[in-house]
Each structure stands twice: as C-alpha cells, then as structure tokens.
CSV table of C-alpha atoms in Angstrom, one decimal:
chain,number,residue,atom,x,y,z
A,1,MET,CA,-88.9,-65.7,-16.2
A,2,ARG,CA,-90.0,-62.2,-15.6
A,3,ALA,CA,-86.8,-62.3,-13.1
A,4,PHE,CA,-84.8,-64.1,-15.5
A,5,ALA,CA,-85.1,-61.5,-18.6
A,6,LEU,CA,-84.0,-58.8,-16.0
A,7,ALA,CA,-81.1,-60.7,-14.6
A,8,THR,CA,-80.2,-60.8,-18.2
A,9,LEU,CA,-80.6,-57.8,-19.4
A,10,LEU,CA,-78.1,-56.6,-16.5
A,11,ILE,CA,-75.6,-59.0,-17.6
A,12,LEU,CA,-75.7,-57.8,-21.4
A,13,LEU,CA,-75.6,-54.4,-19.8
A,14,ALA,CA,-72.9,-54.7,-16.8
A,15,PRO,CA,-69.9,-53.4,-19.7
A,16,ALA,CA,-71.9,-50.0,-19.9
A,17,LEU,CA,-73.3,-49.7,-16.8
A,18,ARG,CA,-69.4,-50.1,-16.0
A,19,ALA,CA,-67.6,-46.4,-14.7
A,20,GLU,CA,-65.1,-45.3,-17.1
A,21,PRO,CA,-61.4,-44.8,-15.8
A,22,ALA,CA,-60.5,-41.5,-15.3
A,23,PRO,CA,-58.4,-40.7,-17.8
A,24,LYS,CA,-54.2,-40.6,-16.4
A,25,PRO,CA,-53.2,-37.4,-16.3
A,26,ALA,CA,-50.0,-36.1,-18.8
A,27,ALA,CA,-47.3,-36.1,-17.1
A,28,TYR,CA,-44.3,-33.7,-18.4
A,29,GLY,CA,-40.5,-33.4,-17.6
A,30,ALA,CA,-38.9,-30.8,-14.6
A,31,GLU,CA,-39.0,-28.3,-17.0
A,32,LEU,CA,-42.4,-28.7,-18.6
A,33,ASP,CA,-40.6,-30.4,-21.8
A,34,GLY,CA,-43.8,-32.2,-23.2
A,35,PHE,CA,-46.0,-29.3,-23.0
A,36,ASP,CA,-46.0,-27.3,-25.8
A,37,TYR,CA,-46.3,-23.3,-25.8
A,38,PRO,CA,-47.9,-21.0,-27.9
A,39,TYR,CA,-45.2,-19.3,-29.6
A,40,PRO,CA,-41.1,-20.6,-29.8
A,41,VAL,CA,-39.6,-20.8,-26.6
A,42,GLN,CA,-35.7,-19.2,-26.4
A,43,ARG,CA,-33.3,-19.8,-23.4
A,44,TYR,CA,-31.4,-16.8,-21.5
A,45,ARG,CA,-28.1,-18.2,-20.3
A,46,PHE,CA,-26.6,-17.3,-17.4
A,47,GLN,CA,-24.9,-17.6,-13.6
A,48,SER,CA,-26.9,-17.8,-10.4
A,49,GLN,CA,-25.5,-18.7,-7.0
A,50,GLY,CA,-22.8,-20.6,-8.6
A,51,GLU,CA,-25.0,-22.8,-11.2
A,52,ALA,CA,-25.0,-22.3,-14.7
A,53,VAL,CA,-29.3,-21.9,-14.7
A,54,GLN,CA,-31.8,-20.6,-18.0
A,55,MET,CA,-34.3,-19.3,-18.4
A,56,ALA,CA,-37.2,-19.8,-20.9
A,57,TYR,CA,-39.1,-17.0,-22.4
A,58,LEU,CA,-41.4,-16.0,-25.5
A,59,ASP,CA,-40.0,-13.0,-27.6
A,60,VAL,CA,-43.8,-12.6,-30.2
A,61,ARG,CA,-42.8,-9.3,-32.4
A,62,PRO,CA,-45.8,-7.6,-34.1
A,63,GLU,CA,-46.3,-7.2,-38.1
A,64,ARG,CA,-45.9,-3.1,-37.3
A,65,ALA,CA,-44.2,-2.2,-34.6
A,66,ASN,CA,-45.4,0.8,-32.3
A,67,GLY,CA,-41.5,1.1,-31.0
A,68,ARG,CA,-43.2,-0.8,-27.0
A,69,THR,CA,-42.4,-3.6,-25.3
A,70,VAL,CA,-44.6,-5.5,-22.8
A,71,VAL,CA,-43.1,-7.9,-20.2
A,72,LEU,CA,-45.3,-10.3,-18.8
A,73,LEU,CA,-44.9,-12.0,-15.7
A,74,HIS,CA,-46.8,-14.7,-14.6
A,75,GLY,CA,-48.0,-15.8,-11.1
A,76,LYS,CA,-47.3,-18.6,-8.7
A,77,ASN,CA,-49.4,-21.4,-10.3
A,78,PHE,CA,-49.2,-20.2,-13.9
A,79,CYS,CA,-46.8,-20.1,-16.8
A,80,ALA,CA,-45.7,-17.5,-19.9
A,81,ALA,CA,-47.7,-20.1,-21.7
A,82,THR,CA,-50.7,-18.6,-19.4
A,83,TRP,CA,-50.4,-15.3,-21.0
A,84,GLU,CA,-51.4,-16.8,-24.8
A,85,SER,CA,-54.3,-14.4,-25.1
A,86,ALA,CA,-52.5,-11.4,-23.9
A,87,ILE,CA,-49.2,-11.6,-25.6
A,88,ALA,CA,-51.5,-12.3,-28.8
A,89,ALA,CA,-53.7,-9.0,-28.2
A,90,LEU,CA,-50.5,-7.0,-27.8
A,91,ARG,CA,-49.3,-7.9,-30.7
A,92,ASP,CA,-52.0,-7.1,-33.0
A,93,ALA,CA,-51.7,-3.7,-31.1
A,94,GLY,CA,-48.0,-3.2,-32.5
A,95,TYR,CA,-46.5,-4.6,-29.3
A,96,ARG,CA,-43.2,-6.2,-28.6
A,97,VAL,CA,-44.4,-8.7,-26.2
A,98,ILE,CA,-41.6,-10.9,-23.3
A,99,ALA,CA,-43.0,-13.4,-21.5
A,100,PRO,CA,-40.6,-15.0,-19.5
A,101,ASP,CA,-41.1,-18.1,-17.3
A,102,GLN,CA,-39.3,-17.3,-13.7
A,103,LEU,CA,-36.2,-19.6,-12.0
A,104,GLY,CA,-37.7,-21.8,-10.7
A,105,PHE,CA,-41.4,-22.4,-12.6
A,106,CYS,CA,-42.6,-24.2,-15.7
A,107,LYS,CA,-39.9,-24.2,-18.7
A,108,SER,CA,-37.3,-22.3,-16.4
A,109,SER,CA,-34.1,-24.3,-14.4
A,110,LYS,CA,-34.7,-25.7,-11.1
A,111,PRO,CA,-31.9,-25.2,-9.3
A,112,ALA,CA,-31.2,-28.4,-6.7
A,113,HIS,CA,-29.6,-25.3,-4.6
A,114,HIS,CA,-30.9,-21.8,-4.2
A,115,GLN,CA,-31.8,-18.6,-2.3
A,116,TYR,CA,-35.5,-17.4,-3.9
A,117,SER,CA,-35.5,-13.4,-3.7
A,118,LEU,CA,-37.6,-10.8,-5.7
A,119,HIS,CA,-35.3,-8.7,-6.2
A,120,GLU,CA,-33.4,-11.7,-7.3
A,121,LEU,CA,-35.8,-12.6,-9.7
A,122,ALA,CA,-36.5,-9.1,-10.9
A,123,ALA,CA,-32.9,-8.6,-11.9
A,124,ASN,CA,-33.0,-11.9,-13.8
A,125,THR,CA,-35.8,-10.1,-15.9
A,126,HIS,CA,-33.8,-7.1,-16.2
A,127,GLY,CA,-30.9,-9.1,-16.9
A,128,LEU,CA,-32.8,-11.2,-20.0
A,129,LEU,CA,-34.4,-7.3,-20.9
A,130,ALA,CA,-30.7,-6.1,-21.1
A,131,SER,CA,-29.5,-9.3,-23.7
A,132,LEU,CA,-32.3,-8.3,-25.6
A,133,GLY,CA,-31.4,-4.5,-25.8
A,134,ILE,CA,-34.9,-3.9,-23.9
A,135,GLU,CA,-34.2,-0.4,-21.9
A,136,ARG,CA,-37.3,0.6,-21.0
A,137,ALA,CA,-40.8,-1.3,-20.9
A,138,ASP,CA,-44.3,-1.5,-20.1
A,139,ILE,CA,-44.2,-4.0,-16.7
A,140,VAL,CA,-47.3,-6.2,-16.3
A,141,GLY,CA,-47.3,-8.6,-13.7
A,142,HIS,CA,-50.7,-11.6,-12.3
A,143,SER,CA,-50.8,-12.8,-8.3
A,144,MET,CA,-47.1,-13.7,-8.3
A,145,GLY,CA,-45.9,-11.8,-11.1
A,146,GLY,CA,-47.7,-8.5,-9.2
A,147,MET,CA,-45.4,-8.7,-6.5
A,148,LEU,CA,-42.5,-9.4,-8.8
A,149,ALA,CA,-43.6,-6.9,-11.2
A,150,ALA,CA,-43.7,-3.9,-7.7
A,151,ARG,CA,-40.3,-5.2,-6.7
A,152,TYR,CA,-39.6,-4.8,-10.5
A,153,ALA,CA,-40.8,-1.1,-10.8
A,154,LEU,CA,-39.1,-0.5,-7.5
A,155,MET,CA,-35.5,-1.7,-8.7
A,156,TYR,CA,-35.8,-0.2,-12.1
A,157,PRO,CA,-38.0,2.8,-12.2
A,158,GLN,CA,-35.8,4.0,-15.2
A,159,ALA,CA,-36.1,1.1,-17.3
A,160,THR,CA,-40.5,0.7,-16.1
A,161,ALA,CA,-42.6,2.9,-18.6
A,162,ARG,CA,-45.7,2.0,-16.4
A,163,LEU,CA,-46.3,-0.8,-13.8
A,164,ALA,CA,-49.1,-2.8,-14.1
A,165,MET,CA,-50.2,-5.5,-11.7
A,166,VAL,CA,-53.9,-8.0,-12.3
A,167,ASN,CA,-54.9,-9.5,-9.0
A,168,PRO,CA,-51.2,-9.1,-6.7
A,169,ILE,CA,-50.8,-11.0,-4.4
A,170,GLY,CA,-49.1,-9.6,-1.5
A,171,LEU,CA,-51.5,-6.3,-1.6
A,172,GLU,CA,-51.3,-7.3,2.3
A,173,ASP,CA,-48.5,-8.6,5.1
A,174,TRP,CA,-50.4,-12.1,6.4
A,175,LYS,CA,-47.3,-12.3,8.6
A,176,ALA,CA,-47.1,-8.6,10.2
A,177,LEU,CA,-51.3,-10.1,10.5
A,178,GLY,CA,-50.6,-12.4,12.1
A,179,VAL,CA,-50.6,-15.6,10.0
A,180,PRO,CA,-48.8,-18.7,11.3
A,181,TRP,CA,-45.5,-19.4,8.7
A,182,ARG,CA,-45.4,-22.8,7.0
A,183,SER,CA,-41.4,-24.3,6.6
A,184,VAL,CA,-40.2,-24.7,3.8
A,185,ASP,CA,-40.6,-28.8,4.6
A,186,ASP,CA,-43.8,-28.3,5.3
A,187,ASN,CA,-44.7,-26.8,2.1
A,188,TYR,CA,-42.7,-29.6,0.5
A,189,ALA,CA,-44.7,-32.4,1.9
A,190,ARG,CA,-47.1,-30.6,0.7
A,191,GLU,CA,-46.5,-29.6,-2.2
A,192,LEU,CA,-45.3,-33.8,-3.1
A,193,LYS,CA,-49.2,-34.6,-2.3
A,194,THR,CA,-50.2,-32.3,-5.1
A,195,THR,CA,-52.5,-33.4,-7.9
A,196,ALA,CA,-54.3,-32.0,-11.2
A,197,ALA,CA,-57.6,-32.2,-8.3
A,198,THR,CA,-56.4,-30.3,-5.8
A,199,ILE,CA,-55.1,-27.5,-8.7
A,200,ARG,CA,-58.9,-27.6,-10.0
A,201,LYS,CA,-59.8,-27.5,-6.3
A,202,TYR,CA,-58.4,-24.9,-4.9
A,203,GLN,CA,-58.3,-22.5,-8.3
A,204,GLN,CA,-62.8,-23.3,-8.9
A,205,GLU,CA,-62.8,-22.3,-4.8
A,206,VAL,CA,-60.1,-19.3,-4.3
A,207,TYR,CA,-59.3,-17.9,-8.0
A,208,TYR,CA,-62.9,-18.4,-9.7
A,209,GLY,CA,-65.4,-17.8,-6.9
A,210,GLY,CA,-66.9,-21.7,-6.7
A,211,GLN,CA,-67.2,-21.2,-10.3
A,212,TRP,CA,-65.4,-23.5,-13.5
A,213,LYS,CA,-65.6,-23.6,-17.7
A,214,PRO,CA,-63.5,-25.7,-19.5
A,215,GLU,CA,-61.2,-23.2,-21.3
A,216,TYR,CA,-59.6,-22.8,-17.4
A,217,GLN,CA,-58.4,-27.2,-17.6
A,218,ARG,CA,-56.3,-26.6,-20.3
A,219,TRP,CA,-53.9,-24.8,-16.5
A,220,VAL,CA,-54.5,-26.8,-14.7
A,221,ASP,CA,-53.3,-30.0,-16.4
A,222,MET,CA,-50.2,-28.0,-17.5
A,223,LEU,CA,-49.3,-27.6,-13.3
A,224,ALA,CA,-50.7,-30.9,-13.1
A,225,GLY,CA,-48.0,-32.5,-15.9
A,226,LEU,CA,-44.9,-30.9,-13.4
A,227,TYR,CA,-46.2,-32.7,-10.7
A,228,ALA,CA,-46.7,-36.0,-12.3
A,229,GLY,CA,-43.3,-36.2,-14.4
A,230,PRO,CA,-39.9,-37.6,-13.8
A,231,GLY,CA,-38.8,-34.2,-12.3
A,232,HIS,CA,-41.5,-33.9,-9.6
A,233,GLU,CA,-39.6,-33.8,-6.7
A,234,ARG,CA,-37.7,-30.8,-8.4
A,235,VAL,CA,-40.3,-29.1,-9.1
A,236,ALA,CA,-42.2,-29.2,-5.5
A,237,TRP,CA,-38.7,-28.8,-3.7
A,238,SER,CA,-38.8,-25.0,-6.2
A,239,GLN,CA,-42.4,-24.5,-5.5
A,240,ALA,CA,-42.2,-25.2,-1.9
A,241,LEU,CA,-38.7,-22.1,-1.0
A,242,THR,CA,-40.9,-20.1,-3.5
A,243,SER,CA,-43.7,-20.2,-0.9
A,244,GLU,CA,-42.3,-19.4,1.6
A,245,MET,CA,-40.6,-16.6,-0.3
A,246,VAL,CA,-43.9,-15.0,-0.9
A,247,PHE,CA,-45.0,-14.9,2.3
A,248,THR,CA,-41.3,-13.4,3.8
A,249,GLN,CA,-40.9,-10.8,1.5
A,250,PRO,CA,-43.9,-8.4,1.3
A,251,VAL,CA,-43.5,-5.8,-1.2
A,252,VAL,CA,-46.8,-3.7,0.0
A,253,HIS,CA,-45.2,-1.9,2.6
A,254,GLU,CA,-43.0,0.5,-0.3
A,255,PHE,CA,-45.8,1.5,-2.4
A,256,ALA,CA,-45.7,4.4,-1.6
A,257,ARG,CA,-42.1,4.4,-2.8
A,258,LEU,CA,-43.3,3.3,-6.3
A,259,ARG,CA,-42.5,6.9,-9.3
A,260,VAL,CA,-43.9,5.3,-12.3
A,261,PRO,CA,-47.3,4.9,-13.4
A,262,THR,CA,-49.2,2.2,-12.0
A,263,VAL,CA,-52.5,0.8,-13.2
A,264,LEU,CA,-54.0,-2.3,-11.0
A,265,PHE,CA,-56.6,-4.9,-12.2
A,266,ILE,CA,-58.5,-5.6,-9.3
A,267,GLY,CA,-61.3,-9.1,-10.2
A,268,GLN,CA,-63.6,-8.3,-7.0
A,269,ARG,CA,-64.3,-12.3,-6.4
A,270,ASP,CA,-60.8,-13.4,-5.6
A,271,ARG,CA,-60.1,-14.1,-2.1
A,272,THR,CA,-56.3,-15.2,-2.2
A,273,ALA,CA,-53.9,-15.4,0.5
A,274,ILE,CA,-51.8,-17.5,1.2
A,275,ASN,CA,-51.2,-19.8,4.6
A,276,ARG,CA,-55.0,-18.5,4.7
A,277,ASP,CA,-55.4,-22.3,6.0
A,278,LEU,CA,-53.2,-21.4,9.1
A,279,ALA,CA,-55.2,-19.0,10.4
A,280,ASP,CA,-58.3,-19.3,12.7
A,281,ASP,CA,-61.6,-18.2,11.9
A,282,ALA,CA,-61.3,-15.1,13.0
A,283,LEU,CA,-58.4,-13.9,11.2
A,284,LYS,CA,-59.9,-16.2,7.9
A,285,ALA,CA,-62.1,-13.8,7.5
A,286,LYS,CA,-60.3,-10.4,7.1
A,287,LEU,CA,-58.2,-12.0,4.8
A,288,GLY,CA,-57.8,-12.0,0.5
A,289,LEU,CA,-60.6,-8.7,0.8
A,290,TYR,CA,-59.4,-7.9,-2.6
A,291,PRO,CA,-62.0,-5.2,-3.4
A,292,GLU,CA,-61.0,-3.3,-0.6
A,293,LEU,CA,-56.8,-4.7,-0.5
A,294,GLY,CA,-57.0,-2.6,-4.5
A,295,ARG,CA,-58.4,0.0,-3.5
A,296,ALA,CA,-56.3,0.6,-0.2
A,297,ALA,CA,-53.3,-0.1,-2.8
A,298,ALA,CA,-54.1,2.4,-5.1
A,299,LYS,CA,-54.6,5.0,-2.4
A,300,ALA,CA,-50.8,3.9,-1.2
A,301,ILE,CA,-49.6,4.1,-5.1
A,302,ALA,CA,-49.6,7.9,-5.8
A,303,GLY,CA,-51.2,9.0,-9.2
A,304,ALA,CA,-52.8,4.9,-8.8
A,305,LYS,CA,-55.6,4.2,-11.2
A,306,LEU,CA,-57.7,0.9,-9.9
A,307,VAL,CA,-59.9,-0.8,-12.8
A,308,GLU,CA,-62.5,-3.3,-11.0
A,309,PHE,CA,-63.9,-6.1,-12.1
A,310,ASP,CA,-66.7,-6.9,-10.2
A,311,ASP,CA,-67.9,-10.3,-11.7
A,312,LEU,CA,-63.8,-12.1,-12.1
A,313,GLY,CA,-61.5,-13.6,-9.8
A,314,HIS,CA,-58.3,-13.7,-9.7
A,315,SER,CA,-57.4,-13.9,-13.1
A,316,PRO,CA,-58.8,-11.4,-15.2
A,317,GLN,CA,-56.9,-12.7,-18.0
A,318,VAL,CA,-58.3,-15.9,-17.9
A,319,GLU,CA,-62.0,-15.7,-17.4
A,320,ALA,CA,-62.7,-12.6,-19.3
A,321,PRO,CA,-59.7,-12.5,-21.8
A,322,GLN,CA,-61.2,-10.0,-24.1
A,323,ARG,CA,-62.6,-7.3,-21.5
A,324,PHE,CA,-59.6,-8.0,-19.7
A,325,GLU,CA,-57.2,-6.6,-22.8
A,326,ALA,CA,-59.0,-3.7,-23.9
A,327,ALA,CA,-58.8,-2.7,-20.3
A,328,LEU,CA,-55.3,-3.0,-20.7
A,329,LEU,CA,-54.9,-1.6,-24.0
A,330,ASP,CA,-56.1,1.2,-23.1
A,331,ALA,CA,-54.2,1.9,-19.7
A,332,LEU,CA,-50.9,0.9,-22.1
A,333,ARG,CA,-52.3,4.4,-23.8
A,334,GLU,CA,-53.1,6.9,-21.8
C-alpha cells in the first residue's frame, strides 16, 4: 500500500520534477538587428576596398557641454553598447561621446571580402570624426580597442588630446614570444561553433577570474545572438579575419613613439592572451600576466600614468562601472 502511494505521488509530481528546457537564445541579424542600443544609432557611410560600407555609431551630447569629446573604442568581444554606463557618466560630466562599432563588428558592415588592419580601422574612425567636425578628442580604447586607440594616437597625434587604454590586448607580442599562428580558416571553423555557453565560459575564466554576475549575461546574449542569427556565417568570417589581425599586427613595439598624454587602466586579474590554447604549458604560464604587462607598458610610454584595479579583470567598466568611471573622469581632468 505504501509503495502504491509513493508511485502515485511520483506520477503526480512528474511534471514539476521535469527539468525546464533552457530558453532559446535570441537571434539577431548580421548587423545586430533586433538588439537595442541605449542611445540612437547613426550611420557613417563610405567606400572601403571597393565596397560601400557603413559604420554604426552613437553620438551622445551633454546638456551642459564642456567643449570636449571622448571617443570610446570597443573590444573584439564587445560593442559600442557595452560602454552604456561610461557614456552616461561622461555625458553627465559635460563630454560629448562618440562610440562607434568598428567595421566588421556589431551593427556595422561585415564586408564579404576585406583585409582588416588596425591602420584602416583607425583611418575609418578618423574619417567618422572628420565627418562630424571633430578635430581633436580624447581616445579611450578597451581590449582590442586599446590596440586600436594606440594605433590611432600614433597615426593622428595632433587629433588625440589624450590616450586611455583599458586592459588593452597586445601589451605583449604573442608571435614574437613563440605562440603558434592560427590560420583564418581554422579561426573561422572555431567561430562557427560559438554559442552563449562558450562565450560565457571563456569570459568567466579569462575576463572575470572565474567569477560571474548576472549583469554580465546581457553582453553574452548580445554576442551569442549574432552567432545564432541568419547572418552567422558572415559574422564568423569577420571575427576570423579580425582575430588574425590582432595576432599579426602588434603595437607594443611602438609604445616609445607615443607622444600624447597616456593613462593605462589595468584590472590585475586579467589573463587574456590570443592563441594561448596553442602554446605549450611552459609558455602558457608566461602569457597574459597583466600586472607585469601594465607596468612595462607604462614604463615604455613617456609620462604614462598607470591605474591598477587589484580586484578586477579584463573589463573594469563592466565589473565596477562607478569605480572605473570615477578613475576615468579623474584622468581626463588632469
């Protein structure tokens, strides 16, 4: 009798005991169609390598302008929207803020045939600013955007009021250290396997020191939606090409040539290193040591200021927005 009652109870509870299926991730278009940015998106249209292309960008103006403009350059696994909190803080402090999506990323064009270079992305950004009548700006770059910001300052020093790099990748030359090269075809095959789960796993391990907060998930879903959408092959191809770009086009050897006021913001728990998975164990252990890399970069750049966040990782502006924004505003005021 007792066994019969238990069996009956299990039958009644079965629907509740069944695991709920994981929600299907949103699918966005090849230009992140369907994902809303926090501010109106504008378009800069131009010709590049024989194709008509467009750069999406945010142009956020303050109510009480201080006469200065800050340009925010996103990282490889980020978009202009990721700067949402920093944009608001800068706007409230009187800055006009320009946050573009680089060609090949997010809401911008992803040409079918394109040779990406940091030089070209810098020139595209300079063209965007010229189209807006902006002759000089503070250039702030995160991750890949930090590499790009350094290249921009090298190419256009007169147009760069100040350079700020936030956990930039490329503070070491991976190929010169012996990290193996990965072909575009291999990059593409890997990119096609990208999902929300793989994005989160990588970011949690490499960016956030194994920790996770619910607010990070929005940016994971943003990227995952690109890979889940109808334009996922074009998205994957663009990412494969830009991965090869950041590996083969180091800027670190030119830091001594920088002649603009520079500040580095370095989360000490960051361990980002491109193609780390291809390196042997001995080399892996030496890669992505941001406490050492940040100090070496600050020493190489004349007059550079170093701001260290001991408890933060690759994305201080995402992990601790208020602390990062206070530090950035202090640096811009100096």
